[in-house]
Amino acid sequence: MASLSGSRPPLFVTLLLFLALALSAEAKVRRYRFHIAYKYKSPDCFQKLSITVNGQSPGPTIIAEQGDTVVVEVQNGLLTENTAVHWHGIRQIGTPWSDGTEGISQCPITPGETFVYKFVVDRAGTYIYHAHYGMQRSAGLYGLIKVAVPEGTVEPFAYDYDRSIVVNDWWHKSTYEQATGLSSVPFAFVGEPQSLLINGRGRFNCSLPSASGAVCNLTNPDCSPSVFTVVPGKTYRFRIACITSLSAISFGFEGHNMTVVEADGYYVKPFVVDSLYLYSGETYSVLVKADQDPSRNYWASVNVVSRKPDTPTGTAILNYYPNHPSRAPPTAPPAGPLWNDTAARLNQSVAIRAHPDHVEAPPAASDRTIVLLNTQNKVDGGHVRWALNNVSFTLPDTPYLVALKYKLKRAFDARPPPESYDYRGYDIRSAPPNPNATSSSSIYRLGFNTTVDVVLQNANTLNPNNSETHPWHLHGHDFWVLGHGAGKFDPSAHPAGVFNLVDPIQKNTVPVHPYGWTALRFRADNPGVWAFHCHVEAHYFMGMGLVFEEGVEKIGRLPDAIMGCGESKRLLRP
Amino acid sequence: MASLSGSRPPLFVTLLLFLALALSAEAKVRRYRFHIAYKYKSPDCFQKLSITVNGQSPGPTIIAEQGDTVVVEVQNGLLTENTAVHWHGIRQIGTPWSDGTEGISQCPITPGETFVYKFVVDRAGTYIYHAHYGMQRSAGLYGLIKVAVPEGTVEPFAYDYDRSIVVNDWWHKSTYEQATGLSSVPFAFVGEPQSLLINGRGRFNCSLPSASGAVCNLTNPDCSPSVFTVVPGKTYRFRIACITSLSAISFGFEGHNMTVVEADGYYVKPFVVDSLYLYSGETYSVLVKADQDPSRNYWASVNVVSRKPDTPTGTAILNYYPNHPSRAPPTAPPAGPLWNDTAARLNQSVAIRAHPDHVEAPPAASDRTIVLLNTQNKVDGGHVRWALNNVSFTLPDTPYLVALKYKLKRAFDARPPPESYDYRGYDIRSAPPNPNATSSSSIYRLGFNTTVDVVLQNANTLNPNNSETHPWHLHGHDFWVLGHGAGKFDPSAHPAGVFNLVDPIQKNTVPVHPYGWTALRFRADNPGVWAFHCHVEAHYFMGMGLVFEEGVEKIGRLPDAIMGCGESKRLLRP
């Protein structure tokens, strides 16, 4: 451009430049390289081998604008372990092979290989990426995706600055040890996390006996608390992602209200809370005004809810400029709401509605209703597993997408899984009278472009007087949240009265509360094979999931890169 | 057969039966199923997640007769990790795809998959199987293969009973932690093992500070010592396999001599020792007569040699019947020979000759001599690696066998690696003057049916006054051990004078001693792609290996099962 300086460029050059800029603003390609490797990290001061992206956990944030194409070259630098990375909340319209779900949309990426994920981020919002293989997400492979609205688009709320928060729970045992316990007889649960991490930082008490024999160092910079600096009087949008392995959490800024404005990429009818419940796989945006006494700092705090907590409050510092960022607030970190106040959590779930100016009404009726009772069971010689309608999900070693497209018949169980359970006879408040269940890789095949209702029915676990919270995540779609309820859902009576068909929020992840039910609706309009599962890492591992197929016949030739494992080796023709 | 009882079968039935029995005795098919999974084990009383075969580490012993076909279905039950199993000492004549070397003969076996290894055990002897992927061998995936001579064949020694011993060294850190340290800058070595295991049993001192925070229990039956019960006056053949990850060892039975009669499946000109040196990957048979005071038990003991020991003596009990098997000997376990007596170890190496009645003379001359200087170097930004002639070996993510057979040109570096080094100018007694080296996946391509000499030249590591022992293992062949020497080998002067062409032993694994050299010869007569590498797990991981190719054009269609990874995905034609 130097040659043009001092003289006015001809009109056509100006026009071309304008067009080029306009086009690039509309649909940029955002390229990332993710090198996945083990690295020693001390996120809570306790040294542990973590799975990192480019040396970091959480990994780098992917930043894009609505309509952009994101290309991520994932290089597997693990020694003997495969991987696969899921782009949580991205629907993968037209790119079902880029969903990153091992066993479903692709073969695992073997060590040394580079797999290129390419997809369009078609909706603005706050999303997540994370490993979708074994329990690698728990080992640290996760991060954020921030998709901005197109330039010139006005969002239904205003703020001065945009900040991101990702919350995780953290164990000191390796995911190998955890998974071995989960699949052993007798069963050994992972237990409560040692720490809660905010943007990958927490704090463990190194003087505890359980830290002995380990490198635990409270002065390690890895575990210095996260700091969110705010300028008094300004309003902040905090994007908060919950990517916990197990814990449902409450999150708050000490002494500050939060106005909830976005959930899973959809605008919410604003509501104000002092503490926000989040479930694994959910994202929210909240607005916070820095309107408190500016002479001090405040805590950001995370606490476990729904399970009896045995984990210290996770903290970060809300730093009022110009106080020193590391100056501890003069107060104790808030303990958050009562852990076992199920009604309050149900209330929040019900309060989340679509923003009045952004309502997209659901189809008025569904073509099919699948009712899923989740129970804890004993399968295959006493292994504790989760089941849906008495079927515990097992992943095949050939991805469904490949098996269905190329008719590899031995790849999975072709018998359809059950559509419902004995909802009249089953007592959801007791442990299963017969704890036996079966394992299967069977899937739900959906009519293309049909509307599907799914009702998640919670129940008692194997232990008396215990029902857990399960955040369910659907791949390839957003769904309308038609309703939440306490107790047993009656598919013959409930829908007319209790479904919200007026302004339901759309989401990709939604909790089902203890002893409660959650109903959702979606259009099976995205050709592919899509997981739907509890987002608790251990629960999916223990069989709490299923797979939907729709329109697989509309998909063209699959990329070679997703194949090579299991039955897909039969497609080798050297 | 019930219908024939009471009446004499017709002659042709008798003949058929006889033929069937004779054939089955000559060439049985021995079928095994190996389920590979993580399991908590306490082999030295300290609980650790181990990789097991059918729940065991060491895994079950494969028992066959010379000429049998062994079929092992290896089912990968690891969560996110691949595997591959090598049949160490089996030449895989006609079955190069069954060698189990990930990146060389096959793609890794992904979780959930079953890979069927099928091969003929064409020579009687004592062999090993173990993982050949990452550092999984160190994690516990190993076991023995015992191949008996055909019925009626007389061996050149006599004994009453046949017993097996496998020795391993053991760390409490996971192989992930070990490998992360090895590939980090700054470098963190695995260090000396915590224990030495005899048949998978050792003993750690649970009161040591390093046991705190762990489950360490001296009464755990996993770590009760191995017992070898002998009847006074009887002679025992002990097959001893050394499958250590790092350690060179001395092994002995307190108060008893051992007569060495077999090495790596070849009969040895018998010689008597009170302590036998073994190097990782070697197997021996020794004869021991139970001719000592029968009123007590004796120790079997293992000690580290060549590296300054920081590991307690590994022990088992030689139990003289009818003493109680667990009765401790009244003496302290033998400390073994001096750890740094290199001359004694070299002497043993030189003493191992072919049995006079079983000499198979080597070809009188070689067609090619490859001289390999091994050095420790810094590669790619300060990573400590091993190199041969300044090239540090890296495995490609497409197996050579597939890449060569199907001409996948991007799979590996096609430039030939160097045949020799500056043997006149290089000072093997100093650290490398320029520690930089390069990494490469290049291979040595051998003329089919040519005779190849390899001279391994040891040198100083990066640290002053330090040279290590490296046990080199060749896949796909046995080689003649032409000579061992101290100091620098001069390829222009040495061979005529120092090579033993009269009665060299054949082996598949041989040590090169500190500051010494070892020369070996083999015929490149087995179509395939064959690893040749230091059998120290960390050393191979750090680049101390290479690959030979010979006659790959003579190999027919490769099994689909070995493909699917890396560039071999290009062979997918759905």
Short mmCIF file of C-alpha atoms in Angstrom, two decimals, chain B residues 9-335:
data_model
loop_
_atom_site.label_atom_id
_atom_site.label_comp_id
_atom_site.label_asym_id
_atom_site.label_seq_id
_atom_site.Cartn_x
_atom_site.Cartn_y
_atom_site.Cartn_z
CA PRO B 9 -12.15 -100.44 15.55
CA PRO B 10 -11.39 -101.27 11.95
CA LEU B 11 -7.78 -100.88 10.86
CA PHE B 12 -8.37 -97.70 8.82
CA VAL B 13 -9.96 -95.99 11.82
CA THR B 14 -6.93 -96.87 13.90
CA LEU B 15 -4.65 -95.53 11.19
CA LEU B 16 -6.62 -92.32 10.85
CA LEU B 17 -6.53 -91.80 14.59
CA PHE B 18 -2.83 -92.43 14.64
CA LEU B 19 -2.23 -89.98 11.82
CA ALA B 20 -4.42 -87.37 13.43
CA LEU B 21 -2.58 -87.69 16.72
CA ALA B 22 0.81 -87.66 15.02
CA LEU B 23 -0.08 -84.53 13.07
CA SER B 24 -1.51 -82.77 16.08
CA ALA B 25 1.57 -83.63 18.10
CA GLU B 26 3.72 -82.16 15.36
CA ALA B 27 1.87 -78.94 14.76
CA LYS B 28 -0.78 -78.02 17.24
CA VAL B 29 -2.56 -74.72 17.27
CA ARG B 30 -2.23 -73.10 20.70
CA ARG B 31 -4.94 -70.56 21.29
CA TYR B 32 -4.82 -67.82 23.90
CA ARG B 33 -7.05 -64.89 24.72
CA PHE B 34 -5.37 -61.91 26.27
CA HIS B 35 -7.59 -59.27 27.80
CA ILE B 36 -5.43 -56.21 28.40
CA ALA B 37 -6.66 -53.93 31.18
CA TYR B 38 -5.55 -51.65 33.95
CA LYS B 39 -5.83 -53.11 37.40
CA TYR B 40 -4.63 -52.08 40.80
CA LYS B 41 -1.70 -54.29 41.78
CA SER B 42 0.74 -54.28 44.67
CA PRO B 43 3.63 -56.33 43.29
CA ASP B 44 6.05 -54.86 45.83
CA CYS B 45 3.33 -54.09 48.43
CA PHE B 46 2.91 -50.54 47.04
CA GLN B 47 -0.37 -50.18 45.20
CA LYS B 48 -0.12 -49.05 41.62
CA LEU B 49 -2.22 -49.16 38.51
CA SER B 50 -0.65 -51.83 36.30
CA ILE B 51 -1.36 -53.06 32.82
CA THR B 52 -2.40 -56.66 33.15
CA VAL B 53 -3.10 -59.62 30.89
CA ASN B 54 -6.21 -61.44 32.08
CA GLY B 55 -5.81 -59.64 35.38
CA GLN B 56 -2.21 -60.76 35.85
CA SER B 57 1.22 -59.18 35.61
CA PRO B 58 3.30 -61.04 34.50
CA GLY B 59 0.66 -62.41 32.15
CA PRO B 60 -0.01 -66.11 31.59
CA THR B 61 2.85 -68.18 30.17
CA ILE B 62 2.35 -69.32 26.61
CA ILE B 63 3.26 -72.97 26.35
CA ALA B 64 3.87 -74.60 23.00
CA GLU B 65 6.01 -77.10 21.17
CA GLN B 66 8.41 -76.37 18.37
CA GLY B 67 6.50 -76.09 15.11
CA ASP B 68 3.20 -75.20 16.73
CA THR B 69 1.10 -72.31 15.60
CA VAL B 70 0.30 -69.87 18.36
CA VAL B 71 -2.84 -67.76 18.03
CA VAL B 72 -3.29 -64.98 20.55
CA GLU B 73 -6.41 -62.83 20.44
CA VAL B 74 -5.36 -59.62 22.12
CA GLN B 75 -8.35 -57.64 23.26
CA ASN B 76 -7.54 -54.07 24.19
CA GLY B 77 -9.50 -53.32 27.34
CA LEU B 78 -7.61 -50.14 28.15
CA LEU B 79 -9.78 -47.05 28.33
CA THR B 80 -8.10 -44.57 26.00
CA GLU B 81 -4.80 -46.25 25.29
CA ASN B 82 -3.78 -48.36 22.37
CA THR B 83 -1.52 -51.33 22.62
CA ALA B 84 0.56 -53.79 20.60
CA VAL B 85 2.21 -56.98 21.80
CA HIS B 86 5.57 -58.23 20.59
CA TRP B 87 6.61 -61.88 20.69
CA HIS B 88 10.23 -61.41 21.60
CA GLY B 89 12.54 -64.02 20.09
CA ILE B 90 9.95 -65.39 17.67
CA ARG B 91 11.22 -64.64 14.18
CA GLN B 92 7.81 -64.36 12.53
CA ILE B 93 8.97 -66.11 9.39
CA GLY B 94 6.20 -65.54 6.87
CA THR B 95 4.17 -63.45 9.31
CA PRO B 96 5.93 -60.08 9.53
CA TRP B 97 2.59 -58.43 10.39
CA SER B 98 2.46 -60.40 13.65
CA ASP B 99 5.61 -58.95 15.17
CA GLY B 100 3.60 -56.57 17.32
CA THR B 101 5.82 -53.53 16.87
CA GLU B 102 3.63 -50.46 16.72
CA GLY B 103 4.69 -48.07 13.98
CA ILE B 104 6.76 -50.77 12.30
CA SER B 105 4.65 -53.89 11.71
CA GLN B 106 1.22 -52.59 12.61
CA CYS B 107 -1.03 -49.72 13.60
CA PRO B 108 -1.78 -49.65 17.30
CA ILE B 109 -4.70 -51.73 18.55
CA THR B 110 -7.26 -49.17 19.63
CA PRO B 111 -9.39 -49.62 22.76
CA GLY B 112 -12.18 -52.12 22.29
CA GLU B 113 -10.52 -53.79 19.33
CA THR B 114 -9.28 -57.35 19.21
CA PHE B 115 -6.17 -58.09 17.18
CA VAL B 116 -5.30 -61.67 16.37
CA TYR B 117 -1.62 -62.53 16.37
CA LYS B 118 -0.85 -65.79 14.60
CA PHE B 119 2.66 -67.16 14.20
CA VAL B 120 4.69 -70.35 14.20
CA VAL B 121 7.09 -70.99 17.03
CA ASP B 122 9.74 -72.60 14.87
CA ARG B 123 12.45 -73.04 17.47
CA ALA B 124 12.35 -74.52 20.95
CA GLY B 125 13.52 -72.24 23.71
CA THR B 126 12.61 -69.60 26.20
CA TYR B 127 11.03 -66.41 24.90
CA ILE B 128 9.15 -63.37 26.10
CA TYR B 129 6.11 -61.39 25.12
CA HIS B 130 5.62 -57.79 26.04
CA ALA B 131 3.98 -54.56 24.97
CA HIS B 132 5.86 -52.78 22.21
CA TYR B 133 4.11 -49.46 22.47
CA GLY B 134 5.13 -46.39 24.42
CA MET B 135 6.40 -47.56 27.78
CA GLN B 136 3.62 -50.07 28.41
CA ARG B 137 6.05 -52.89 29.03
CA SER B 138 7.18 -51.00 32.14
CA ALA B 139 3.56 -50.75 33.22
CA GLY B 140 3.36 -54.53 33.54
CA LEU B 141 2.42 -55.98 30.16
CA TYR B 142 4.87 -58.88 29.85
CA GLY B 143 5.08 -62.63 30.18
CA LEU B 144 6.90 -65.76 29.05
CA ILE B 145 6.74 -68.09 26.07
CA LYS B 146 8.05 -71.60 26.62
CA VAL B 147 8.58 -73.62 23.49
CA ALA B 148 9.41 -77.27 24.11
CA VAL B 149 11.48 -79.44 21.82
CA PRO B 150 9.46 -81.90 19.75
CA GLU B 151 8.67 -85.10 21.56
CA GLY B 152 11.52 -87.54 21.23
CA THR B 153 14.16 -84.86 20.66
CA VAL B 154 17.00 -85.09 23.14
CA GLU B 155 18.48 -81.87 24.47
CA PRO B 156 22.21 -81.75 25.25
CA PHE B 157 21.60 -81.68 28.99
CA ALA B 158 19.40 -83.45 31.50
CA TYR B 159 17.22 -82.28 34.35
CA ASP B 160 14.35 -83.46 36.48
CA TYR B 161 12.08 -80.41 36.53
CA ASP B 162 11.54 -77.29 34.48
CA ARG B 163 10.86 -73.97 36.25
CA SER B 164 10.50 -70.41 35.01
CA ILE B 165 11.67 -67.12 36.42
CA VAL B 166 11.01 -63.68 35.03
CA VAL B 167 12.79 -60.69 36.52
CA ASN B 168 11.61 -57.13 36.18
CA ASP B 169 12.36 -53.75 37.72
CA TRP B 170 9.51 -51.65 39.02
CA TRP B 171 8.70 -47.97 39.51
CA HIS B 172 5.93 -46.38 41.51
CA LYS B 173 5.41 -43.52 39.11
CA SER B 174 3.15 -44.23 36.18
CA THR B 175 4.73 -44.66 32.78
CA TYR B 176 2.92 -41.42 31.82
CA GLU B 177 4.81 -39.58 34.47
CA GLN B 178 8.04 -41.28 33.46
CA ALA B 179 7.56 -40.53 29.78
CA THR B 180 6.60 -36.91 30.46
CA GLY B 181 9.84 -36.46 32.38
CA LEU B 182 11.88 -38.09 29.62
CA SER B 183 10.45 -35.80 26.98
CA SER B 184 10.62 -32.59 29.02
CA VAL B 185 13.12 -29.77 29.04
CA PRO B 186 14.73 -29.90 31.55
CA PHE B 187 15.04 -33.65 31.29
CA ALA B 188 13.80 -35.76 34.21
CA PHE B 189 15.11 -39.31 34.17
CA VAL B 190 13.05 -42.20 35.50
CA GLY B 191 15.75 -42.86 38.11
CA GLU B 192 16.57 -46.16 39.74
CA PRO B 193 13.68 -48.58 40.22
CA GLN B 194 11.95 -48.84 43.56
CA SER B 195 12.00 -52.64 43.47
CA LEU B 196 13.17 -55.67 41.61
CA LEU B 197 10.46 -58.24 40.98
CA ILE B 198 10.88 -61.99 40.65
CA ASN B 199 7.85 -63.48 38.92
CA GLY B 200 6.02 -60.25 39.61
CA ARG B 201 6.75 -60.10 43.33
CA GLY B 202 9.05 -57.86 45.29
CA ARG B 203 9.06 -55.88 48.46
CA PHE B 204 9.08 -52.18 49.11
CA ASN B 205 9.68 -50.70 52.52
CA CYS B 206 6.26 -49.22 53.33
CA SER B 207 7.69 -47.20 56.20
CA LEU B 208 9.79 -45.10 53.82
CA PRO B 209 8.62 -41.49 53.41
CA SER B 210 8.05 -42.08 49.69
CA ALA B 211 5.30 -44.58 50.59
CA SER B 212 3.27 -41.98 52.46
CA GLY B 213 0.04 -40.98 50.83
CA ALA B 214 -0.10 -44.33 49.05
CA VAL B 215 -1.62 -47.69 49.80
CA CYS B 216 1.41 -49.71 50.88
CA ASN B 217 0.79 -52.89 52.79
CA LEU B 218 3.46 -55.45 53.61
CA THR B 219 0.85 -58.12 54.24
CA ASN B 220 -0.76 -57.79 50.82
CA PRO B 221 -0.64 -61.29 49.29
CA ASP B 222 0.35 -59.69 45.93
CA CYS B 223 3.83 -59.15 47.35
CA SER B 224 4.45 -62.37 49.24
CA PRO B 225 7.73 -63.66 47.83
CA SER B 226 7.92 -66.15 45.00
CA VAL B 227 8.89 -69.63 46.12
CA PHE B 228 10.76 -72.25 44.11
CA THR B 229 10.39 -75.58 45.87
CA VAL B 230 13.07 -78.15 45.16
CA VAL B 231 13.48 -81.77 46.21
CA PRO B 232 16.93 -82.47 47.57
CA GLY B 233 19.13 -84.26 45.07
CA LYS B 234 17.09 -83.29 42.03
CA THR B 235 18.32 -81.16 39.16
CA TYR B 236 16.26 -78.19 38.01
CA ARG B 237 16.23 -76.34 34.77
CA PHE B 238 15.46 -72.73 35.55
CA ARG B 239 14.48 -70.66 32.56
CA ILE B 240 15.37 -67.11 33.50
CA ALA B 241 14.06 -64.19 31.49
CA CYS B 242 15.16 -60.64 32.13
CA ILE B 243 12.52 -58.14 31.10
CA THR B 244 13.73 -55.17 33.08
CA SER B 245 12.97 -51.69 31.84
CA LEU B 246 16.35 -50.28 32.74
CA SER B 247 18.47 -52.47 34.94
CA ALA B 248 21.20 -54.90 34.05
CA ILE B 249 21.13 -57.53 36.78
CA SER B 250 22.98 -60.33 38.45
CA PHE B 251 20.96 -63.36 39.47
CA GLY B 252 21.92 -66.21 41.74
CA PHE B 253 20.75 -68.91 44.09
CA GLU B 254 22.52 -68.50 47.39
CA GLY B 255 25.07 -71.29 47.89
CA HIS B 256 24.36 -72.96 44.54
CA ASN B 257 26.19 -73.00 41.26
CA MET B 258 24.38 -72.69 38.00
CA THR B 259 25.35 -74.35 34.74
CA VAL B 260 24.35 -72.20 31.80
CA VAL B 261 22.93 -74.37 29.01
CA GLU B 262 20.64 -72.18 26.87
CA ALA B 263 20.65 -68.57 25.77
CA ASP B 264 17.84 -66.98 23.73
CA GLY B 265 16.76 -70.42 22.52
CA TYR B 266 20.24 -71.71 21.56
CA TYR B 267 22.25 -74.36 23.34
CA VAL B 268 25.29 -73.00 25.07
CA LYS B 269 28.64 -74.69 25.58
CA PRO B 270 27.98 -75.28 29.27
CA PHE B 271 29.76 -73.10 31.78
CA VAL B 272 29.36 -72.74 35.50
CA VAL B 273 28.68 -69.52 37.40
CA ASP B 274 27.56 -68.67 40.89
CA SER B 275 26.00 -65.48 39.60
CA LEU B 276 24.62 -64.86 36.14
CA TYR B 277 24.49 -61.45 34.52
CA LEU B 278 21.35 -60.78 32.51
CA TYR B 279 20.36 -57.87 30.33
CA SER B 280 16.89 -56.79 29.40
CA GLY B 281 15.47 -58.98 26.67
CA GLU B 282 17.75 -61.94 27.33
CA THR B 283 16.69 -65.41 28.39
CA TYR B 284 18.84 -68.22 29.76
CA SER B 285 18.37 -71.71 31.01
CA VAL B 286 20.54 -72.81 33.88
CA LEU B 287 20.77 -76.17 35.61
CA VAL B 288 20.81 -76.16 39.40
CA LYS B 289 21.23 -79.25 41.53
CA ALA B 290 19.56 -79.16 44.94
CA ASP B 291 22.71 -80.47 46.59
CA GLN B 292 23.05 -78.19 49.62
CA ASP B 293 22.10 -78.63 53.26
CA PRO B 294 18.41 -79.58 52.97
CA SER B 295 17.49 -78.42 56.47
CA ARG B 296 17.00 -74.81 55.41
CA ASN B 297 15.82 -72.59 52.60
CA TYR B 298 18.03 -70.35 50.42
CA TRP B 299 17.63 -67.02 48.70
CA ALA B 300 17.20 -66.47 45.05
CA SER B 301 18.49 -62.95 44.62
CA VAL B 302 18.63 -60.24 41.99
CA ASN B 303 20.82 -57.17 42.13
CA VAL B 304 21.36 -54.21 39.87
CA VAL B 305 24.69 -54.03 38.07
CA SER B 306 26.24 -51.54 35.65
CA ARG B 307 24.37 -48.58 37.20
CA LYS B 308 25.14 -47.59 40.78
CA PRO B 309 22.41 -49.47 42.64
CA ASP B 310 19.79 -47.65 44.62
CA THR B 311 17.35 -50.53 44.74
CA PRO B 312 17.15 -53.25 47.39
CA THR B 313 18.08 -56.79 46.44
CA GLY B 314 15.12 -58.56 44.88
CA THR B 315 14.48 -61.89 46.52
CA ALA B 316 12.58 -65.13 46.19
CA ILE B 317 12.86 -68.30 48.24
CA LEU B 318 14.57 -71.47 47.08
CA ASN B 319 12.61 -73.85 49.26
CA TYR B 320 14.13 -77.23 50.09
CA TYR B 321 11.27 -79.63 50.50
CA PRO B 322 9.92 -80.34 53.14
CA ASN B 323 10.86 -77.05 54.83
CA HIS B 324 8.03 -74.57 55.04
CA PRO B 325 7.95 -72.59 51.78
CA SER B 326 7.77 -69.23 53.48
CA ARG B 327 10.49 -69.92 56.03
CA ALA B 328 13.07 -67.20 55.58
CA PRO B 329 16.66 -68.34 55.03
CA PRO B 330 18.84 -67.74 58.11
CA THR B 331 21.22 -65.58 56.11
CA ALA B 332 21.06 -62.15 54.53
CA PRO B 333 20.21 -62.12 50.81
CA PRO B 334 23.40 -62.10 48.72
CA ALA B 335 24.42 -58.65 47.51
#
